[in-house]
Coordinates of C-alpha atoms and ligand atoms in Angstrom, one line a residue:
X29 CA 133.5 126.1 170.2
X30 CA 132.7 123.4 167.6
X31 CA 133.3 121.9 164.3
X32 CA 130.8 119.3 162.7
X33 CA 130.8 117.1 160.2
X34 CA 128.8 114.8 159.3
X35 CA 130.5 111.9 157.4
X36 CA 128.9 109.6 154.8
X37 CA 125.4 108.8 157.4
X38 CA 123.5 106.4 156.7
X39 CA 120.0 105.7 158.6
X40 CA 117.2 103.0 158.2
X41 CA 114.2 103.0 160.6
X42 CA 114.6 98.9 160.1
X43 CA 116.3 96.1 157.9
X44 CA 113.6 96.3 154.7
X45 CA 112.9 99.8 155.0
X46 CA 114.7 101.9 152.6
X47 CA 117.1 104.5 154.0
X48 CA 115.7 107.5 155.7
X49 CA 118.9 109.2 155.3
X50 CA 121.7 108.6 152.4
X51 CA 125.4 109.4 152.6
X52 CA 124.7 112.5 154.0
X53 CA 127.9 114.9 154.0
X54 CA 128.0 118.1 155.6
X55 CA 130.9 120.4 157.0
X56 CA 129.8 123.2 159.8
X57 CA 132.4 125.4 160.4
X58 CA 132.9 126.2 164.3
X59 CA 130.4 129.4 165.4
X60 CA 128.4 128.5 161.6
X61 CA 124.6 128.3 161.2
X62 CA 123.6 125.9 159.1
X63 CA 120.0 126.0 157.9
X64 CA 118.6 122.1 157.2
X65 CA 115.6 122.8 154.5
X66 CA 113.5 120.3 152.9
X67 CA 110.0 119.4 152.6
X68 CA 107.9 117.4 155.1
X69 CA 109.0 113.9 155.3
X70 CA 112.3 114.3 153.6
X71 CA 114.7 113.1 156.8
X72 CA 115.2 116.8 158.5
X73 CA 114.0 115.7 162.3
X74 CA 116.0 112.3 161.8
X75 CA 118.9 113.9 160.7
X76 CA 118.6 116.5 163.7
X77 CA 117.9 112.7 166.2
X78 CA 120.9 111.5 165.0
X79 CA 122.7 113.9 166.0
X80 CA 121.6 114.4 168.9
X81 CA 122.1 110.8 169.4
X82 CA 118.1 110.2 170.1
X83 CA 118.5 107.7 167.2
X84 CA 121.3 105.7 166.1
X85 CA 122.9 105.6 162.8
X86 CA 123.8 103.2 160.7
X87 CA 126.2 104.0 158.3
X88 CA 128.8 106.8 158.6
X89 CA 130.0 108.9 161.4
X90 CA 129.4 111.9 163.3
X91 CA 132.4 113.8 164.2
X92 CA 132.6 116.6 166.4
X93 CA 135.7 118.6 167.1
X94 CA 137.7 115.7 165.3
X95 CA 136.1 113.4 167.8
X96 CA 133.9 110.4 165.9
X97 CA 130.6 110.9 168.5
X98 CA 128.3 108.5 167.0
X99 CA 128.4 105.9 169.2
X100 CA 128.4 108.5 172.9
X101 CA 125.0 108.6 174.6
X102 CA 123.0 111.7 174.0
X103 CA 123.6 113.5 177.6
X104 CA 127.7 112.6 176.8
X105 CA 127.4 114.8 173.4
X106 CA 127.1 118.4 175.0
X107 CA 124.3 119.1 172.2
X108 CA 121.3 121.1 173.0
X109 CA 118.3 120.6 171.0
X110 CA 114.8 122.3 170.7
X111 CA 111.8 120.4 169.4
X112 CA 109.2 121.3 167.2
X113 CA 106.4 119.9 169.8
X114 CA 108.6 121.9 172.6
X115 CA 108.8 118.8 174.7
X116 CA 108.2 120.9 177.9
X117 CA 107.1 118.8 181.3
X118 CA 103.9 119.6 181.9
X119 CA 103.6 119.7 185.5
X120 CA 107.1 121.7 185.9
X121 CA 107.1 125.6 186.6
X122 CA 109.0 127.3 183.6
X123 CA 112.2 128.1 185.8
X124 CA 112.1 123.7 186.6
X125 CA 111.6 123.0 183.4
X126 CA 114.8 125.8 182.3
X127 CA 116.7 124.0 185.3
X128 CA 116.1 120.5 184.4
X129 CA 119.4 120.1 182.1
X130 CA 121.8 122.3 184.8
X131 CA 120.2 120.1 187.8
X132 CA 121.0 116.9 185.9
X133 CA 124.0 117.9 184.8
X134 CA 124.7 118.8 188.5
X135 CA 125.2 122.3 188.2
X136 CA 125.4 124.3 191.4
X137 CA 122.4 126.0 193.3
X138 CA 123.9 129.6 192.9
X139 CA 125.3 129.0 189.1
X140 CA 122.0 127.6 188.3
X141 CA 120.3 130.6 189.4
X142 CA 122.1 132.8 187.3
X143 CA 121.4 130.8 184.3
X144 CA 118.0 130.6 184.6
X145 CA 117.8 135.1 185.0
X146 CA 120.3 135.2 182.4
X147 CA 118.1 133.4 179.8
X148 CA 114.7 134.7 181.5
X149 CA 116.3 138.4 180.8
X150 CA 117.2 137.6 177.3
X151 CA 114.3 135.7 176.1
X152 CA 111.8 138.3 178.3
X153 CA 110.1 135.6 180.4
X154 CA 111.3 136.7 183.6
X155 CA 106.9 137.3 184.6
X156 CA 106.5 133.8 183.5
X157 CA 109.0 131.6 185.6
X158 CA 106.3 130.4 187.9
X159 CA 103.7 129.4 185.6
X160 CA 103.3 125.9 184.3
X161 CA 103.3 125.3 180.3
X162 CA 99.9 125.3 180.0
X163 CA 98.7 128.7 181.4
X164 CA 101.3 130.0 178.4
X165 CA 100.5 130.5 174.8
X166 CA 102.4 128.8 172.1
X167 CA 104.7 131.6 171.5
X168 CA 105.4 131.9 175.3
X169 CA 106.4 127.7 175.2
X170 CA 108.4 128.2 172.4
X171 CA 110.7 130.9 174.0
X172 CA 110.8 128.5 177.2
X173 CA 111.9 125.5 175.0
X174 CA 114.5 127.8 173.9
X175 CA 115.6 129.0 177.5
X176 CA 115.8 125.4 178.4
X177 CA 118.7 124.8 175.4
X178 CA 120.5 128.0 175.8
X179 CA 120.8 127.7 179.9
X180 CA 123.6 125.5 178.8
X181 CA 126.4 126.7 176.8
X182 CA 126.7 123.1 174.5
X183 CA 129.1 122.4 171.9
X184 CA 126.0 122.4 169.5
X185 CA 122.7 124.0 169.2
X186 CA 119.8 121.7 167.1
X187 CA 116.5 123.7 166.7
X188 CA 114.0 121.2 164.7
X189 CA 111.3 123.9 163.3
X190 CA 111.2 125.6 166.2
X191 CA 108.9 128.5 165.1
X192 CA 106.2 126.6 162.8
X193 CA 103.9 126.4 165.2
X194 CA 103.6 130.6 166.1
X195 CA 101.5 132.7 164.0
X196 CA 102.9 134.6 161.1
X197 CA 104.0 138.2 163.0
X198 CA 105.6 136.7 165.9
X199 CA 107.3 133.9 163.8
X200 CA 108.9 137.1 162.1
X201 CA 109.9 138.6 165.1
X202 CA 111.4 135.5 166.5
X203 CA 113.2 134.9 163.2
X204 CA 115.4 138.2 164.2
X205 CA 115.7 137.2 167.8
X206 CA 117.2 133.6 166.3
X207 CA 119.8 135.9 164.3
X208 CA 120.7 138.3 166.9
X209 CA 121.1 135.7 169.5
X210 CA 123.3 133.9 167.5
X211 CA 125.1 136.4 166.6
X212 CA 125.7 137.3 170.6
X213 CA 126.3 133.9 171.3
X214 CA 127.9 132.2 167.9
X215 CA 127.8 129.0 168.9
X216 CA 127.8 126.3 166.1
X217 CA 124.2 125.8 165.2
X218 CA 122.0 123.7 162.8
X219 CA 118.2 124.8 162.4
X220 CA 115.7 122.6 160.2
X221 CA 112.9 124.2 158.8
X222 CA 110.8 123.8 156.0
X223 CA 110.1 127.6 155.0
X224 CA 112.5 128.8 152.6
X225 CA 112.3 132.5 153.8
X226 CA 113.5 131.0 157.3
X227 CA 116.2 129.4 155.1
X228 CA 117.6 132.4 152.9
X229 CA 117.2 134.8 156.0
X230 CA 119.0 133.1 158.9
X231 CA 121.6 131.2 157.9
X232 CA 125.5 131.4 156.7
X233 CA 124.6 128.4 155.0
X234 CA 121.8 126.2 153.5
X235 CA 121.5 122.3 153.0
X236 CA 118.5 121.2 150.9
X237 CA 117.5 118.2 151.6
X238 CA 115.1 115.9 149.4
X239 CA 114.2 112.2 150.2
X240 CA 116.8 111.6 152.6
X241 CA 119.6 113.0 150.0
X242 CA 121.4 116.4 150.1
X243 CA 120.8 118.4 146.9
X244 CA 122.9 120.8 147.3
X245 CA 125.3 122.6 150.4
X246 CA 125.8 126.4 149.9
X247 CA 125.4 129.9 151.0
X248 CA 121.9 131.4 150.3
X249 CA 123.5 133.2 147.4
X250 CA 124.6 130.1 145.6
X251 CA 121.6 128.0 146.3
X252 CA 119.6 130.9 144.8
X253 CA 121.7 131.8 142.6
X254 CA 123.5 128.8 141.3
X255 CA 120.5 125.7 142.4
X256 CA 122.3 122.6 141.2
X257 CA 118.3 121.1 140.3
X258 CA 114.8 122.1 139.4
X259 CA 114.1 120.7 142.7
X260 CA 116.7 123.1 144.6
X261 CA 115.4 126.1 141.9
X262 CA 111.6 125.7 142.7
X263 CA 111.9 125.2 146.3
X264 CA 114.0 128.5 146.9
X265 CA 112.3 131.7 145.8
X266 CA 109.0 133.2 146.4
X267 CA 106.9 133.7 144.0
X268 CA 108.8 130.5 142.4
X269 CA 111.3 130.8 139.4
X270 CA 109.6 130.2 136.0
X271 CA 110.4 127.3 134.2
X272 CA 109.8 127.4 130.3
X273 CA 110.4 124.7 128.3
X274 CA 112.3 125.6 125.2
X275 CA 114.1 123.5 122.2
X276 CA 117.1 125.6 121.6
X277 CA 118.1 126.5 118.2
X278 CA 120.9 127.8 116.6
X279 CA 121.0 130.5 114.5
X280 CA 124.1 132.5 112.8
X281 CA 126.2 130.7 115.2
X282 CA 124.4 131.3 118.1
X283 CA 122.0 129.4 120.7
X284 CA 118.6 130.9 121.0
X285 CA 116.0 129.8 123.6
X286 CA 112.6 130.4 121.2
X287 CA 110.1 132.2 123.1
X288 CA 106.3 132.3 121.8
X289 CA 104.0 134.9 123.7
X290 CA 100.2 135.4 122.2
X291 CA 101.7 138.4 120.5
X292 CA 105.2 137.4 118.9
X293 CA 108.4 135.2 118.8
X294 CA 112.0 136.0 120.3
X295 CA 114.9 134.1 120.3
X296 CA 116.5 134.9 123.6
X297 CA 120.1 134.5 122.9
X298 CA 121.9 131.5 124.9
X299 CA 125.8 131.6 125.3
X300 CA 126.5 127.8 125.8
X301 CA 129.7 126.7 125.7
X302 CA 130.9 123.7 125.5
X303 CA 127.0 122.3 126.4
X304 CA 125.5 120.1 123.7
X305 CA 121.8 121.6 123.1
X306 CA 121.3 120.1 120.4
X307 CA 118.2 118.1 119.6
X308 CA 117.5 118.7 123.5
X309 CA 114.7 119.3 126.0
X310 CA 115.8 122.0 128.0
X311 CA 114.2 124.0 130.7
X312 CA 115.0 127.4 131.0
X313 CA 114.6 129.0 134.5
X314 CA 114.2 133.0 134.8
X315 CA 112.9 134.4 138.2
X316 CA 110.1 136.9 138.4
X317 CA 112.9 139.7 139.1
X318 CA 114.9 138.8 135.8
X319 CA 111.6 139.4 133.7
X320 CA 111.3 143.5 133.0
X321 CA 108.8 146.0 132.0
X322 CA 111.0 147.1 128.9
X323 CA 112.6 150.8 128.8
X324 CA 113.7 152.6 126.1
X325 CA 116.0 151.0 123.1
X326 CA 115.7 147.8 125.4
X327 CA 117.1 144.6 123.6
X328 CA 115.3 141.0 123.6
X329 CA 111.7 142.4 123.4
X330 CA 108.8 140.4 123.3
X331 CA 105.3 141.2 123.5
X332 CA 102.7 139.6 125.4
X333 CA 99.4 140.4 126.9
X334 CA 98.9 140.5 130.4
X335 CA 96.6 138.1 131.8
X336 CA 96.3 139.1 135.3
X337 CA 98.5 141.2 138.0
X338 CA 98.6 140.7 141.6
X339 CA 99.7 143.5 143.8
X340 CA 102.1 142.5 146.5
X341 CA 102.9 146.2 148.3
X342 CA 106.2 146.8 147.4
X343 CA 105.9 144.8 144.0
X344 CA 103.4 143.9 141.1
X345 CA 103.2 140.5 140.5
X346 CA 102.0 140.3 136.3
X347 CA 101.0 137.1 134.6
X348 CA 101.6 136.2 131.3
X349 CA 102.4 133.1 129.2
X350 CA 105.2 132.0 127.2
X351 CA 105.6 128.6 125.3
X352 CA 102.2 127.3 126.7
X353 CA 103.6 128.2 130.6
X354 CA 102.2 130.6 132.6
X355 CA 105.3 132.8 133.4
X356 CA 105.6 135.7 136.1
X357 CA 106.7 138.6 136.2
X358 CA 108.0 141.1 139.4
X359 CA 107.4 144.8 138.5
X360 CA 107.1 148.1 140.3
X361 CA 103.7 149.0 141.5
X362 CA 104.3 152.2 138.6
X363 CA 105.1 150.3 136.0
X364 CA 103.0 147.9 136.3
X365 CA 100.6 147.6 133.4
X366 CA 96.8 146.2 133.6
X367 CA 95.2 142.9 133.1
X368 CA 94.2 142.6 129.1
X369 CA 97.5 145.1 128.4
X370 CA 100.1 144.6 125.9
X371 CA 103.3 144.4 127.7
X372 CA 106.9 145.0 126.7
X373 CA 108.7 142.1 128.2
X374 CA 112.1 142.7 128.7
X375 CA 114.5 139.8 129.7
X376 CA 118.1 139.6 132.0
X377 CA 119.1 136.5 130.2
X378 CA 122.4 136.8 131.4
X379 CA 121.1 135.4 134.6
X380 CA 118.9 132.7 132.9
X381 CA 119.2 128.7 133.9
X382 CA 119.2 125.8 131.6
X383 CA 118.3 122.3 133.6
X384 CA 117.3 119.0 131.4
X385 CA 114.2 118.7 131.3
X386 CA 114.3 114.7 132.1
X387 CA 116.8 114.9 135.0
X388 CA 116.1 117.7 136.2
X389 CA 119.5 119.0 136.9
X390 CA 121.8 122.2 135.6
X391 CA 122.9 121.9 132.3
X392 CA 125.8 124.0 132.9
X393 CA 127.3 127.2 135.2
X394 CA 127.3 130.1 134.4
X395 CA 129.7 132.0 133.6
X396 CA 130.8 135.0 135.3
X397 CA 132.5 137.0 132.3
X398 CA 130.2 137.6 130.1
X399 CA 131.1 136.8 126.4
X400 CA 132.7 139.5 124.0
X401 CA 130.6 141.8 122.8
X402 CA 127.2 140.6 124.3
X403 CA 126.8 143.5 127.0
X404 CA 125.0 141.2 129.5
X405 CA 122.6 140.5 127.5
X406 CA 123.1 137.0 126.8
X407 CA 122.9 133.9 129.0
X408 CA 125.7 132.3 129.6
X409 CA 126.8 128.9 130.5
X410 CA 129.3 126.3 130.6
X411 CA 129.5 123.0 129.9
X412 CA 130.1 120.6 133.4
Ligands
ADP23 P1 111.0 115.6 158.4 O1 111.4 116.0 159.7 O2 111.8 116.1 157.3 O3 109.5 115.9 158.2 P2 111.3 112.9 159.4 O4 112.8 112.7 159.7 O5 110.4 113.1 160.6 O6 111.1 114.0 158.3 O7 110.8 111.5 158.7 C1 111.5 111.0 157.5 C2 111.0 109.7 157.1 O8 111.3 108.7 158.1 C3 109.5 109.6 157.0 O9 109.2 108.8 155.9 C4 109.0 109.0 158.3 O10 107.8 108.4 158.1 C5 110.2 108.1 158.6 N1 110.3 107.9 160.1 C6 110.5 108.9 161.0 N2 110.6 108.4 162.2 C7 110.4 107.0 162.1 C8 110.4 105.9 163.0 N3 110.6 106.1 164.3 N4 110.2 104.7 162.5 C9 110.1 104.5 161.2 N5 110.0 105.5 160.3 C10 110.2 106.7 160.7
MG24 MG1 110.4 117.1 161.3

């Protein structure tokens, strides 16, 4: 059982070198799994050290339970991490390498024992305990570097990427086994990865991390649904939302977002309260699911010609472009039209995004009711 919080921390690599972490502030809620996501370099496996207490920090605290751990030595902290690189010994059996922490910890013969079956049953390596690391594949030395952290019971799991280095089916498979073992064992976990689809699967909530700065802190939902950033908006979402740059106008009263396709103009009506757009760069983010094939007496048509469609399976990826941008679009397989087509757009602007185009960030939430009188069909947003 364990609450952290992460308080304010700071970290340089040296006095000169700009800060690899900055005023980081996060809240895990006991038995929580936090998902760390960011690109490569951005401060993820320093973050993860610190905590740990593998490096120190230097701003900030690290608090535990209440407890202020960030000056207590890393086998004092009762955290259990997993590396990327697995860090198994090389010349130890798996069931000495599993052992290592229990021994040290001075764990008793006949406890240790049942630790090491217990986690040998539950990660199926029970045929493998007296091999060494290097007569197993990679996927084999992951689940050992996992055994290793979850023959104790810590406070606090840390996995640093543990699955980027399996191949693409069993890094699927082991993405369930992450979930269902924490959901056996729901102990307070964070787990860094840079995959988003590890990131909106697995956790209860999501940090995005960019250049040593937290973006934004929220469930999947809101950081998919709400991303505070173009940053936090292209980095969650596969394919990626579109972003369209539009100067809004106004017209009877009422914001549009001008669209231009090859074949036609539309006006895609903005509700924007209280949110000068006004002589404004804006950027207006739709993903490919909010983009329709159009039905009958559908509202907010445009017209544009398809330029190419990738199949997916279970959905048609169609390409066109709007305002200069290529923009997608995610249809049904049987709806989907060909390349060359003319195709009925249809939009969900009620779930449409407007970020400034120079900073980057939100322009405004949306709102949840939609306006009187505009059936959904409008985008809505507040001013913030
Ligand atoms: P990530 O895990 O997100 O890929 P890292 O935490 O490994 O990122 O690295 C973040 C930044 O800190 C990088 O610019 C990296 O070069 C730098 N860095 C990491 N470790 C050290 C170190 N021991 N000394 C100096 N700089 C470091
Ligand atoms: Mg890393």
């Amino acid at each position: 059982m364990a609450t952290l919080e992460l308080r304010n921390v700071n970290k340089t690599y040296g006095s000169g070198l700009p800060d690899t972490l900055k005023n980081i502030q996060l809240a895990i809620a006991d038995g929580e799994f936090l998902i760390l996501v960011g690109p490569s370099g951005c401060g993820k496996s320093t973050l993860m050290n610190c905590i740990a207490g593998l490096e120190n920090i230097t701003g900030g605290a690290i608090v535990v339970d209440g407890t202020d751990i960030s000056q207590m030595s890393p086998k004092d902290r009762d955290i259990a991490m997993v590396f990327q690189s697995y860090a198994l010994y090389p010349t130890m059996t798996v069931r000495q390498n599993i052992e290592f922490g229990l021994k040290i910890r001075k764990v008793p013969a006949s406890e240790i024992d049942q630790e090491v079956a217990r986690v040998a049953k539950l990660l199926q390596i029970e045929h493998l305990l007296t091999r060494k690391p290097g007569q197993l594949s990679g996927g084999q030395q992951q689940r050992v570097a996992m055994g290793r952290a979850l023959a104790r019971r810590p406070k606090i799991y840390l996995f640093d990427e543990p699955l980027s280095n399996l191949d693409a089916k069993l890094r699927v498979e082991m993405r369930t086994e992450m979930k269902l073992m924490h959901q056996r064992l729901k102990t307070t976990t964070v787990y860094v990865t840079h995959d988003q689809i590890e990131a909106m699967t697995l956790g209860d909530k999501v940090a995005v991390m960019k250049d040593g700065i937290i973006q934004q802190f929220g469930t999947p939902k809101d950081i998919y649904t709400e991303p505070a950033n173009l940053f936090v908006a292209s980095f969650i979402g596969s394919p990626p939302m579109n972003f369209i740059p539009v100067k809004p106008r106004r017209d009877n009263g009422q914001w549009q977002a001008p669209l231009a396709s090859d074949q036609g103009q539309l006006g895609l009506p903005l509700q924007a309260e209280g949110v000068d757009l006004a002589s404004r760069e804006v950027i207006l983010g739709l993903r490919p699911e909010q983009l329709a094939v159009a039905g009958e007496g559908a509202r907010a048509v445009l017209q544009a010609r398809v330029e190419v469609i990738e199949p997916t399976g279970p959905d048609t990826l169609v390409f066109v472009t709007l305002n200069g941008t290529k923009v997608c679009c995610r249809v049904a397989p049987d709806q989907a039209p060909a390349a060359g087509e003319i195709l009925n757009l249809s939009f969900d602007a009620s779930k449409a995004l407007l970020f400034d185009a120079q900073s980057g960030e939100r322009l405004a939430a949306r709102s949840n009711t939609p306006a009187e009188g505009s059936a959904g069909n409008v985008a809505q947003f507040r001013g913030r």
